[in-house]
Amino acid sequence: MTTGIIHSIESCGTVDGPGVRFVVFFKGCPMRCAYCHNPDTWSMAGGTEMTVDEILEQYEKKRPFYKTGGITATGGEPMVQIDFLTELFEESHRRGINTCLDTSGVTFRPDNPENLKKVDKLLEVTDLVMLDIKHIDPEEHKKLCKQPNDNILAFAKYLNDKKIPIWIRHVVVPHITMNKEYLYKLGLFIGKLEMVKALDILPYHDMAKPKYAELGIDYPLKDIEPATKEMAVAARKIVLQGFRESRIKLLEEKNK
């Protein structure tokens, strides 16, 4: 029987998709985001091997609790273990459980037929994707996450083409993503995606500092103060300005 490498499970997630969610944290992530609050999920080492049945057995114990929610796969980057993730979502759908994927989309390879085949199989049993766009600018994204973002933006477009509902998440980091030009460009980009159903602009926090110290990893943003809620509100307004402009153009083109 196939197993996945799981970091942990949270039985009462309230910010991981609609309703109350059963949240499964997958191990493994190729991103090295400077503000990552789960550095202990980067490596596959130290996780717990679990089968789909073992995971869903825990879900079923509190099933009535999740009647307005469902199951969310997060991490780490759950798509690193795409075969196991797909099995989990397939069985969840078979049991009538709503599925949500919290991902950066970093493993998406639009020019790889084998990858596309696996992604298509996963999306057939995915009800919602919470897509975390770290930075809209390609070079700044590499600095922030040590990975390019062209495949991530391609994944956003692919989800839109496949008619998968998308919730966009973006973290506001002072001096890095708290930038009018970048925020506006992010809005212009996501405004072209008709399947975007929600936008979460989250203020950067440094609560993971003790984790980094425990793991013996240098904390990259030690000189940057956490963002305030007011910053997040201001950033959201700028993103929405670009979003509305793109959406208006999209509607005008449709009505031609």
Coordinates of N, CA and C in Angstrom, one line a residue:
M1 N 0.8 -1.2 0.0 CA 0.0 0.0 0.0 C 0.9 1.3 0.0
T2 N 0.5 2.2 -0.8 CA 1.3 3.5 -0.9 C 1.2 4.3 0.4
T3 N 2.3 4.9 0.7 CA 2.4 5.8 1.9 C 2.9 7.1 1.5
G4 N 2.5 8.1 2.3 CA 3.0 9.5 2.1 C 3.8 9.8 3.3
I5 N 4.7 10.8 3.2 CA 5.5 11.3 4.3 C 4.8 12.5 4.9
I6 N 4.3 12.4 6.1 CA 3.5 13.5 6.7 C 4.2 14.1 7.8
H7 N 4.2 15.4 7.8 CA 4.8 16.2 8.9 C 3.9 16.2 10.2
S8 N 2.6 16.6 9.9 CA 1.7 16.6 11.1 C 0.3 16.8 10.5
I9 N -0.7 16.7 11.4 CA -2.1 16.8 11.1 C -2.8 17.8 12.1
E10 N -3.5 18.7 11.5 CA -4.3 19.7 12.4 C -5.7 19.4 12.3
S11 N -6.4 19.1 13.4 CA -7.8 18.7 13.3 C -8.8 19.8 13.3
C12 N -8.4 21.1 13.4 CA -9.3 22.2 13.4 C -8.7 23.4 12.7
G13 N -8.6 23.3 11.4 CA -8.1 24.4 10.6 C -9.2 25.4 10.2
T14 N -9.0 26.7 10.5 CA -10.1 27.6 10.2 C -9.6 28.7 9.2
V15 N -8.4 28.6 8.7 CA -7.8 29.5 7.7 C -7.3 28.8 6.5
D16 N -7.7 27.5 6.3 CA -7.2 26.7 5.3 C -8.2 26.2 4.3
G17 N -9.1 27.2 3.9 CA -10.1 26.9 3.0 C -11.5 27.1 3.7
P18 N -12.6 26.9 2.9 CA -13.9 27.2 3.5 C -14.3 26.2 4.6
G19 N -14.9 26.8 5.7 CA -15.4 26.0 6.8 C -14.3 25.5 7.7
V20 N -14.6 24.6 8.5 CA -13.6 24.0 9.4 C -12.9 22.8 8.7
R21 N -11.6 22.8 8.6 CA -10.9 21.9 7.8 C -10.0 20.9 8.6
F22 N -9.8 19.7 8.1 CA -8.9 18.7 8.6 C -7.6 19.0 7.7
V23 N -6.5 19.4 8.3 CA -5.4 19.9 7.5 C -4.2 18.9 7.7
V24 N -3.7 18.4 6.5 CA -2.6 17.5 6.4 C -1.4 18.2 5.9
F25 N -0.4 18.3 6.8 CA 0.9 18.9 6.4 C 1.9 17.9 5.8
F26 N 2.1 18.0 4.5 CA 3.0 17.1 3.8 C 4.5 17.6 4.0
K27 N 5.4 16.6 4.0 CA 6.8 16.9 4.0 C 7.4 17.1 2.6
G28 N 8.4 17.9 2.5 CA 9.1 18.2 1.3 C 8.7 19.5 0.6
C29 N 9.7 20.3 0.3 CA 9.5 21.5 -0.5 C 10.8 22.0 -1.1
P30 N 10.7 22.3 -2.4 CA 11.9 22.9 -3.1 C 12.1 24.4 -2.9
M31 N 11.1 25.0 -2.4 CA 11.2 26.5 -2.2 C 12.0 26.7 -0.9
R32 N 12.6 27.9 -0.8 CA 13.3 28.3 0.4 C 12.9 29.8 0.7
C33 N 11.6 30.0 0.9 CA 11.1 31.3 1.1 C 11.7 31.9 2.3
A34 N 12.2 33.2 2.2 CA 12.8 33.8 3.3 C 12.0 34.0 4.6
Y35 N 10.6 34.0 4.3 CA 9.7 34.1 5.5 C 9.0 32.8 5.9
C36 N 9.5 31.7 5.3 CA 8.8 30.4 5.6 C 8.7 30.2 7.1
H37 N 7.4 29.8 7.5 CA 7.2 29.5 8.9 C 7.2 28.0 9.2
N38 N 7.5 27.2 8.2 CA 7.6 25.8 8.4 C 8.8 25.2 7.8
P39 N 10.0 25.7 8.2 CA 11.3 25.2 7.7 C 11.5 23.7 8.0
D40 N 10.8 23.2 9.0 CA 10.9 21.8 9.4 C 10.2 20.9 8.4
T41 N 9.5 21.5 7.4 CA 8.8 20.6 6.4 C 9.7 20.6 5.1
W42 N 10.8 21.3 5.0 CA 11.5 21.3 3.7 C 12.0 19.9 3.3
S43 N 12.6 19.2 4.3 CA 13.2 17.9 4.0 C 12.2 16.8 4.2
M44 N 12.4 15.7 3.5 CA 11.5 14.6 3.7 C 11.8 13.8 4.9
A45 N 13.0 14.1 5.5 CA 13.5 13.4 6.7 C 12.6 13.7 7.9
G46 N 12.5 12.8 8.8 CA 11.8 13.0 10.1 C 10.3 13.0 10.0
G47 N 9.7 12.7 8.9 CA 8.2 12.6 8.8 C 7.7 11.3 9.2
T48 N 6.4 11.2 9.2 CA 5.7 10.0 9.6 C 5.1 9.3 8.3
E49 N 5.4 8.1 8.0 CA 4.8 7.4 6.9 C 3.3 7.0 7.3
M50 N 2.4 7.4 6.4 CA 1.0 7.2 6.6 C 0.3 6.7 5.3
T51 N -0.7 5.9 5.4 CA -1.5 5.5 4.3 C -2.7 6.4 4.2
V52 N -3.3 6.4 3.1 CA -4.6 7.2 2.9 C -5.6 6.8 4.0
D53 N -5.8 5.5 4.2 CA -6.7 5.0 5.2 C -6.4 5.5 6.6
E54 N -5.1 5.5 6.9 CA -4.7 6.0 8.3 C -5.1 7.5 8.4
I55 N -4.9 8.3 7.4 CA -5.2 9.7 7.5 C -6.7 9.9 7.6
L56 N -7.4 9.2 6.7 CA -8.9 9.4 6.7 C -9.6 8.8 7.9
E57 N -8.9 7.8 8.5 CA -9.5 7.3 9.8 C -9.6 8.4 10.8
Q58 N -8.6 9.2 10.9 CA -8.6 10.3 11.8 C -9.7 11.3 11.4
Y59 N -9.9 11.6 10.1 CA -10.9 12.5 9.7 C -12.3 12.0 10.1
E60 N -12.5 10.7 9.9 CA -13.8 10.1 10.1 C -14.2 10.2 11.6
K61 N -13.3 10.2 12.5 CA -13.6 10.2 13.9 C -14.3 11.5 14.3
K62 N -14.1 12.6 13.5 CA -14.7 13.9 13.7 C -15.5 14.4 12.5
R63 N -15.9 13.5 11.7 CA -16.5 13.9 10.4 C -17.6 14.9 10.6
P64 N -18.6 14.8 11.6 CA -19.6 15.8 11.7 C -19.1 17.3 11.9
F65 N -17.9 17.3 12.5 CA -17.2 18.6 12.8 C -16.9 19.3 11.5
Y66 N -16.7 18.6 10.4 CA -16.2 19.2 9.1 C -17.3 19.3 8.1
K67 N -18.5 19.3 8.5 CA -19.7 19.3 7.5 C -19.7 20.5 6.6
T68 N -19.1 21.7 7.1 CA -19.1 22.9 6.3 C -17.7 23.0 5.6
G69 N -16.8 22.1 5.9 CA -15.4 22.2 5.4 C -15.0 21.0 4.6
G70 N -13.9 20.4 5.1 CA -13.4 19.2 4.4 C -11.9 19.0 4.7
I71 N -11.2 18.5 3.7 CA -9.7 18.2 4.0 C -8.9 19.2 3.1
T72 N -7.8 19.6 3.7 CA -6.8 20.5 3.1 C -5.5 19.9 3.1
A73 N -4.8 19.8 2.0 CA -3.4 19.3 1.9 C -2.5 20.6 1.8
T74 N -1.6 20.7 2.7 CA -0.6 21.8 2.7 C 0.8 21.3 3.0
G75 N 1.7 22.1 3.5 CA 3.0 21.6 3.7 C 3.9 22.6 4.4
G76 N 5.2 22.5 3.9 CA 5.8 21.9 2.8 C 5.0 22.2 1.5
E77 N 5.3 21.4 0.5 CA 4.6 21.5 -0.8 C 4.0 20.2 -1.1
P78 N 2.7 20.0 -1.0 CA 2.1 18.7 -1.1 C 2.3 18.1 -2.5
M79 N 2.5 19.0 -3.6 CA 2.6 18.4 -4.9 C 4.0 17.8 -5.1
V80 N 4.9 17.9 -4.2 CA 6.1 17.1 -4.2 C 5.8 15.6 -4.2
Q81 N 4.7 15.3 -3.4 CA 4.2 13.9 -3.3 C 2.9 13.7 -4.1
I82 N 2.9 14.1 -5.3 CA 1.7 14.2 -6.1 C 0.9 12.9 -6.2
D83 N 1.6 11.8 -6.4 CA 0.9 10.5 -6.5 C 0.1 10.2 -5.2
F84 N 0.8 10.3 -4.1 CA 0.1 10.0 -2.8 C -1.0 11.1 -2.6
L85 N -0.7 12.3 -2.9 CA -1.7 13.4 -2.7 C -3.0 13.1 -3.6
T86 N -2.8 12.6 -4.8 CA -3.9 12.3 -5.7 C -4.7 11.1 -5.1
E87 N -4.0 10.1 -4.6 CA -4.7 9.0 -3.9 C -5.6 9.5 -2.8
L88 N -5.0 10.4 -2.0 CA -5.7 10.9 -0.8 C -7.0 11.7 -1.2
F89 N -6.9 12.5 -2.3 CA -8.0 13.3 -2.8 C -9.0 12.4 -3.5
E90 N -8.6 11.3 -4.2 CA -9.5 10.4 -4.8 C -10.4 9.7 -3.8
E91 N -9.7 9.2 -2.8 CA -10.5 8.5 -1.7 C -11.4 9.5 -1.0
S92 N -10.9 10.7 -0.8 CA -11.7 11.7 -0.1 C -13.0 12.0 -0.9
H93 N -12.8 12.2 -2.2 CA -14.0 12.4 -3.1 C -14.9 11.2 -3.1
R94 N -14.4 10.0 -3.0 CA -15.2 8.8 -3.0 C -16.1 8.8 -1.7
R95 N -15.6 9.4 -0.7 CA -16.3 9.5 0.6 C -17.1 10.8 0.7
G96 N -17.1 11.6 -0.3 CA -17.9 12.8 -0.3 C -17.3 13.9 0.5
I97 N -16.0 13.9 0.6 CA -15.2 15.0 1.3 C -14.7 16.0 0.4
N98 N -15.0 17.3 0.7 CA -14.5 18.4 0.0 C -12.9 18.5 0.1
T99 N -12.3 18.7 -1.1 CA -10.8 18.7 -1.1 C -10.3 20.1 -1.5
C100 N -9.3 20.6 -0.7 CA -8.6 21.8 -1.0 C -7.1 21.6 -1.0
L101 N -6.4 22.2 -2.0 CA -5.0 22.1 -2.1 C -4.3 23.4 -1.9
D102 N -3.5 23.5 -0.9 CA -2.8 24.7 -0.5 C -1.4 24.5 -1.1
T103 N -1.0 25.3 -2.2 CA 0.2 25.0 -2.9 C 0.8 26.3 -3.4
S104 N 2.1 26.3 -3.7 CA 2.8 27.4 -4.4 C 2.8 27.1 -5.9
G105 N 2.5 25.9 -6.3 CA 2.5 25.5 -7.8 C 3.9 25.3 -8.3
V106 N 4.9 25.3 -7.4 CA 6.3 25.3 -7.9 C 6.8 24.1 -8.7
T107 N 6.1 23.0 -8.4 CA 6.4 21.7 -9.1 C 5.8 21.6 -10.5
F108 N 5.0 22.5 -10.9 CA 4.3 22.4 -12.2 C 5.3 22.6 -13.3
R109 N 5.2 21.7 -14.3 CA 6.0 21.7 -15.5 C 5.2 21.7 -16.7
P110 N 4.8 22.8 -17.3 CA 3.9 22.9 -18.4 C 4.4 22.2 -19.7
D111 N 5.8 22.0 -19.8 CA 6.3 21.4 -21.0 C 6.6 19.9 -20.8
N112 N 6.2 19.4 -19.7 CA 6.5 18.0 -19.4 C 5.1 17.2 -19.4
P113 N 4.9 16.4 -20.5 CA 3.6 15.7 -20.6 C 3.3 14.8 -19.4
E114 N 4.3 14.1 -18.9 CA 4.1 13.2 -17.7 C 3.6 14.0 -16.5
N115 N 4.2 15.2 -16.3 CA 3.8 16.0 -15.2 C 2.4 16.5 -15.4
L116 N 2.1 16.9 -16.6 CA 0.7 17.4 -16.9 C -0.3 16.3 -16.7
K117 N 0.0 15.1 -17.1 CA -0.9 14.0 -16.9 C -1.2 13.8 -15.4
K118 N -0.2 13.9 -14.6 CA -0.4 13.7 -13.1 C -1.2 14.9 -12.5
V119 N -0.9 16.1 -13.0 CA -1.6 17.3 -12.5 C -3.1 17.2 -12.9
D120 N -3.3 16.8 -14.1 CA -4.7 16.6 -14.6 C -5.5 15.6 -13.7
K121 N -4.8 14.5 -13.4 CA -5.4 13.5 -12.5 C -5.8 14.0 -11.2
L122 N -4.8 14.8 -10.6 CA -5.0 15.5 -9.3 C -6.2 16.5 -9.4
L123 N -6.2 17.3 -10.4 CA -7.2 18.4 -10.5 C -8.6 17.8 -10.6
E124 N -8.7 16.6 -11.2 CA -10.1 16.0 -11.3 C -10.7 15.8 -10.0
V125 N -9.9 15.7 -8.9 CA -10.5 15.4 -7.6 C -10.1 16.6 -6.6
T126 N -9.9 17.7 -7.2 CA -9.6 18.9 -6.3 C -10.7 20.0 -6.5
D127 N -11.3 20.3 -5.4 CA -12.4 21.2 -5.4 C -12.0 22.7 -5.4
L128 N -10.8 23.0 -4.8 CA -10.3 24.3 -4.6 C -8.8 24.3 -4.5
V129 N -8.2 25.3 -5.1 CA -6.7 25.5 -5.0 C -6.5 26.8 -4.3
M130 N -5.8 26.8 -3.2 CA -5.3 28.0 -2.5 C -3.9 28.2 -3.1
L131 N -3.7 29.2 -4.0 CA -2.4 29.4 -4.6 C -1.7 30.5 -4.0
D132 N -0.5 30.2 -3.5 CA 0.3 31.2 -2.8 C 1.3 31.8 -3.8
I133 N 1.0 33.0 -4.3 CA 2.0 33.7 -5.2 C 2.9 34.6 -4.3
K134 N 4.1 34.2 -4.3 CA 5.1 34.8 -3.3 C 5.6 36.2 -3.8
H135 N 5.8 36.3 -5.1 CA 6.3 37.5 -5.7 C 6.0 37.5 -7.2
I136 N 5.5 38.6 -7.7 CA 5.1 38.7 -9.1 C 6.3 38.9 -10.0
D137 N 7.3 39.5 -9.5 CA 8.5 39.8 -10.3 C 9.5 38.6 -10.4
P138 N 9.9 38.2 -11.6 CA 10.7 37.0 -11.7 C 12.0 37.0 -10.9
E139 N 12.7 38.1 -11.0 CA 14.1 38.2 -10.4 C 13.9 38.3 -8.9
E140 N 12.9 39.1 -8.4 CA 12.7 39.3 -7.0 C 12.2 38.0 -6.4
H141 N 11.4 37.2 -7.2 CA 11.0 35.9 -6.7 C 12.1 35.0 -6.4
K142 N 13.1 35.0 -7.3 CA 14.3 34.1 -7.1 C 15.1 34.5 -5.8
K143 N 15.1 35.8 -5.6 CA 15.8 36.3 -4.4 C 15.1 35.9 -3.1
L144 N 13.8 36.0 -3.2 CA 12.9 35.7 -2.0 C 12.8 34.2 -1.8
C145 N 12.7 33.4 -2.8 CA 12.3 32.0 -2.7 C 13.3 31.0 -3.2
K146 N 14.4 31.5 -3.9 CA 15.4 30.6 -4.4 C 14.9 29.7 -5.6
Q147 N 13.8 30.1 -6.1 CA 13.2 29.4 -7.3 C 12.5 30.4 -8.2
P148 N 12.5 30.1 -9.5 CA 11.8 31.0 -10.5 C 10.3 30.9 -10.3
N149 N 9.6 31.9 -10.9 CA 8.1 31.9 -10.8 C 7.4 31.7 -12.1
D150 N 8.1 31.5 -13.2 CA 7.4 31.3 -14.5 C 6.4 30.1 -14.5
N151 N 6.9 29.0 -13.9 CA 6.0 27.8 -13.8 C 4.8 28.0 -12.8
I152 N 5.1 28.8 -11.8 CA 4.0 29.1 -10.8 C 2.9 29.9 -11.5
L153 N 3.3 31.0 -12.2 CA 2.3 31.8 -12.9 C 1.6 31.0 -14.1
A154 N 2.4 30.1 -14.7 CA 1.8 29.2 -15.7 C 0.7 28.3 -15.0
F155 N 1.0 27.8 -13.8 CA 0.1 27.0 -13.1 C -1.2 27.7 -12.8
A156 N -1.1 29.0 -12.4 CA -2.3 29.8 -12.2 C -3.2 29.9 -13.4
K157 N -2.5 30.1 -14.6 CA -3.3 30.1 -15.8 C -3.9 28.8 -16.2
Y158 N -3.1 27.7 -15.9 CA -3.6 26.4 -16.2 C -4.8 26.0 -15.3
L159 N -4.8 26.4 -14.0 CA -6.0 26.2 -13.2 C -7.2 26.9 -13.7
N160 N -6.9 28.1 -14.2 CA -8.0 29.0 -14.7 C -8.6 28.3 -15.9
D161 N -7.8 27.8 -16.8 CA -8.2 27.1 -18.0 C -9.0 25.8 -17.7
K162 N -8.6 25.2 -16.6 CA -9.3 23.9 -16.2 C -10.5 24.2 -15.3
K163 N -10.9 25.5 -15.1 CA -12.1 25.9 -14.4 C -12.0 25.4 -12.9
I164 N -10.8 25.5 -12.3 CA -10.7 25.1 -10.9 C -10.8 26.4 -10.1
P165 N -11.7 26.5 -9.1 CA -11.7 27.7 -8.3 C -10.4 27.9 -7.6
I166 N -10.0 29.2 -7.6 CA -8.7 29.6 -7.0 C -8.9 30.7 -5.9
W167 N -8.2 30.5 -4.8 CA -8.0 31.5 -3.8 C -6.6 31.9 -3.8
I168 N -6.3 33.2 -4.0 CA -4.9 33.7 -4.1 C -4.5 34.2 -2.7
R169 N -3.3 33.7 -2.3 CA -2.7 34.2 -1.1 C -1.4 34.9 -1.4
H170 N -1.1 36.0 -0.7 CA 0.1 36.8 -0.9 C 0.5 37.4 0.4
V171 N 1.8 37.2 0.8 CA 2.3 37.7 2.0 C 3.0 39.1 1.8
V172 N 2.6 40.1 2.6 CA 3.2 41.4 2.5 C 4.4 41.5 3.4
V173 N 5.6 41.7 2.9 CA 6.8 41.8 3.6 C 7.4 43.2 3.4
P174 N 7.6 43.9 4.5 CA 8.1 45.3 4.4 C 9.5 45.2 3.6
H175 N 9.6 46.2 2.7 CA 10.8 46.4 1.8 C 11.0 45.3 0.8
I176 N 10.1 44.3 0.8 CA 10.3 43.2 -0.2 C 9.1 43.1 -1.1
T177 N 7.9 42.8 -0.6 CA 6.7 42.7 -1.4 C 5.8 43.9 -1.1
M178 N 6.1 44.7 -0.1 CA 5.3 45.9 0.2 C 5.8 47.0 -0.7
N179 N 5.4 46.9 -2.0 CA 5.9 47.7 -3.1 C 4.7 48.0 -4.0
K180 N 4.4 49.2 -4.3 CA 3.2 49.6 -5.1 C 3.2 49.0 -6.5
E181 N 4.4 49.1 -7.1 CA 4.5 48.6 -8.5 C 4.3 47.0 -8.5
Y182 N 4.9 46.3 -7.6 CA 4.7 44.8 -7.6 C 3.3 44.4 -7.2
L183 N 2.7 45.1 -6.3 CA 1.4 44.8 -5.8 C 0.4 45.0 -7.0
Y184 N 0.6 46.2 -7.6 CA -0.3 46.5 -8.8 C -0.2 45.5 -9.9
K185 N 1.0 45.1 -10.2 CA 1.3 44.0 -11.2 C 0.6 42.7 -10.8
L186 N 0.7 42.4 -9.6 CA 0.0 41.2 -9.1 C -1.4 41.2 -9.4
G187 N -2.0 42.4 -9.1 CA -3.5 42.6 -9.3 C -3.8 42.5 -10.8
L188 N -3.0 43.1 -11.6 CA -3.2 43.0 -13.1 C -3.2 41.5 -13.5
F189 N -2.3 40.7 -13.0 CA -2.1 39.3 -13.4 C -3.4 38.5 -12.9
I190 N -3.7 38.6 -11.7 CA -4.8 37.7 -11.2 C -6.2 38.2 -11.7
G191 N -6.2 39.5 -12.1 CA -7.5 40.0 -12.6 C -7.9 39.3 -13.9
K192 N -6.9 38.7 -14.6 CA -7.1 38.0 -15.9 C -7.6 36.6 -15.7
L193 N -7.6 36.2 -14.4 CA -8.0 34.8 -14.1 C -9.5 34.8 -13.6
E194 N -10.4 34.3 -14.4 CA -11.8 34.4 -14.1 C -12.2 33.5 -12.9
M195 N -11.3 32.5 -12.6 CA -11.6 31.5 -11.6 C -11.2 32.0 -10.2
V196 N -10.5 33.1 -10.1 CA -10.1 33.6 -8.8 C -11.4 34.0 -8.0
K197 N -11.6 33.4 -6.9 CA -12.8 33.6 -6.1 C -12.5 34.3 -4.8
A198 N -11.3 34.4 -4.4 CA -10.9 35.1 -3.1 C -9.5 35.6 -3.2
L199 N -9.2 36.6 -2.4 CA -7.8 37.2 -2.3 C -7.5 37.4 -0.8
D200 N -6.4 36.7 -0.3 CA -6.0 36.9 1.0 C -4.6 37.6 1.0
I201 N -4.5 38.8 1.5 CA -3.2 39.5 1.7 C -2.9 39.4 3.1
L202 N -1.8 38.7 3.4 CA -1.4 38.3 4.8 C -0.2 39.1 5.2
P203 N -0.2 39.7 6.4 CA 1.0 40.4 6.9 C 2.1 39.4 7.4
Y204 N 3.3 39.7 6.9 CA 4.5 38.9 7.3 C 4.6 38.9 8.8
H205 N 4.9 37.7 9.4 CA 5.3 37.7 10.9 C 6.6 36.9 11.0
D206 N 7.2 37.1 12.2 CA 8.5 36.4 12.4 C 8.4 35.4 13.6
M207 N 7.2 34.8 13.7 CA 7.0 33.8 14.8 C 7.7 32.5 14.6
A208 N 8.3 32.3 13.5 CA 9.1 31.1 13.2 C 10.5 31.2 13.7
K209 N 10.9 32.3 14.2 CA 12.3 32.5 14.6 C 12.8 31.4 15.5
P210 N 12.1 31.0 16.5 CA 12.5 29.9 17.4 C 12.8 28.6 16.7
K211 N 11.9 28.3 15.7 CA 12.1 27.1 14.9 C 13.4 27.1 14.2
Y212 N 13.8 28.2 13.6 CA 15.0 28.3 12.8 C 16.2 28.1 13.8
A213 N 16.1 28.7 15.0 CA 17.2 28.6 16.0 C 17.3 27.1 16.4
E214 N 16.2 26.5 16.6 CA 16.2 25.1 17.0 C 16.8 24.2 15.9
L215 N 16.5 24.5 14.6 CA 17.1 23.7 13.5 C 18.5 24.1 13.2
G216 N 19.0 25.2 13.8 CA 20.3 25.7 13.5 C 20.4 26.3 12.1
I217 N 19.3 27.0 11.7 CA 19.3 27.7 10.4 C 19.2 29.2 10.7
D218 N 20.0 29.9 9.9 CA 20.0 31.3 10.0 C 18.7 31.9 9.5
Y219 N 18.1 32.8 10.3 CA 16.8 33.4 9.9 C 17.0 34.5 8.9
P220 N 16.6 34.4 7.7 CA 17.0 35.4 6.6 C 16.5 36.8 6.8
L221 N 15.3 37.0 7.5 CA 14.7 38.3 7.6 C 14.8 38.8 9.0
K222 N 15.9 38.5 9.7 CA 16.0 38.9 11.1 C 16.0 40.4 11.3
D223 N 16.4 41.2 10.2 CA 16.5 42.6 10.3 C 15.2 43.3 9.9
I224 N 14.2 42.5 9.5 CA 12.9 43.1 9.0 C 11.8 42.9 10.0
E225 N 11.2 44.1 10.3 CA 10.1 44.0 11.3 C 8.8 43.4 10.7
P226 N 8.0 42.7 11.5 CA 6.8 42.2 11.0 C 5.9 43.3 10.4
A227 N 5.1 42.9 9.4 CA 4.1 43.8 8.8 C 2.9 44.0 9.7
T228 N 2.3 45.1 9.6 CA 1.1 45.4 10.4 C -0.1 45.1 9.6
K229 N -1.3 44.9 10.3 CA -2.5 44.7 9.6 C -2.9 45.9 8.7
E230 N -2.5 47.1 9.1 CA -2.7 48.2 8.3 C -2.0 48.2 6.9
M231 N -0.8 47.6 7.0 CA 0.0 47.4 5.8 C -0.7 46.5 4.8
A232 N -1.2 45.4 5.4 CA -1.9 44.4 4.6 C -3.1 44.9 4.0
V233 N -3.9 45.8 4.7 CA -5.1 46.4 4.2 C -4.7 47.3 3.0
A234 N -3.7 48.2 3.2 CA -3.2 49.1 2.2 C -2.8 48.3 0.9
A235 N -2.0 47.2 1.2 CA -1.5 46.4 0.0 C -2.7 45.8 -0.7
R236 N -3.7 45.4 0.0 CA -4.8 44.7 -0.7 C -5.6 45.7 -1.6
K237 N -5.6 47.0 -1.2 CA -6.3 48.0 -2.0 C -5.5 48.2 -3.3
I238 N -4.2 48.1 -3.3 CA -3.4 48.3 -4.5 C -3.6 47.1 -5.4
V239 N -3.6 45.9 -4.8 CA -3.8 44.7 -5.6 C -5.1 44.7 -6.3
L240 N -6.1 45.1 -5.5 CA -7.5 45.1 -6.1 C -7.7 46.2 -7.2
Q241 N -6.9 47.3 -7.1 CA -6.9 48.3 -8.2 C -6.5 47.7 -9.5
G242 N -5.4 46.9 -9.5 CA -4.9 46.3 -10.7 C -5.9 45.2 -11.1
F243 N -6.4 44.4 -10.1 CA -7.4 43.4 -10.4 C -8.6 43.9 -11.2
R244 N -9.2 45.0 -10.6 CA -10.4 45.6 -11.3 C -10.1 46.0 -12.7
E245 N -9.0 46.7 -12.9 CA -8.6 47.1 -14.2 C -8.5 46.0 -15.2
S246 N -7.9 44.9 -14.8 CA -7.8 43.7 -15.7 C -9.1 43.1 -15.9
R247 N -9.9 43.0 -14.9 CA -11.2 42.4 -15.0 C -12.2 43.2 -15.9
I248 N -12.1 44.5 -15.9 CA -12.9 45.4 -16.8 C -12.5 45.1 -18.2
K249 N -11.1 45.1 -18.5 CA -10.7 44.8 -19.8 C -11.1 43.4 -20.3
L250 N -11.1 42.5 -19.4 CA -11.5 41.1 -19.8 C -13.0 41.1 -20.2
L251 N -13.8 41.8 -19.4 CA -15.2 41.8 -19.8 C -15.5 42.6 -21.1
E252 N -14.7 43.6 -21.3 CA -14.9 44.4 -22.5 C -14.5 43.6 -23.7
E253 N -13.5 42.8 -23.6 CA -13.0 41.9 -24.7 C -14.1 40.8 -25.0
K254 N -14.7 40.3 -23.9 CA -15.8 39.3 -24.1 C -17.0 39.9 -24.8
N255 N -17.3 41.1 -24.5 CA -18.5 41.7 -25.1 C -18.3 42.3 -26.5
K256 N -17.1 42.2 -27.0 CA -16.9 42.8 -28.4 C -17.6 42.0 -29.4

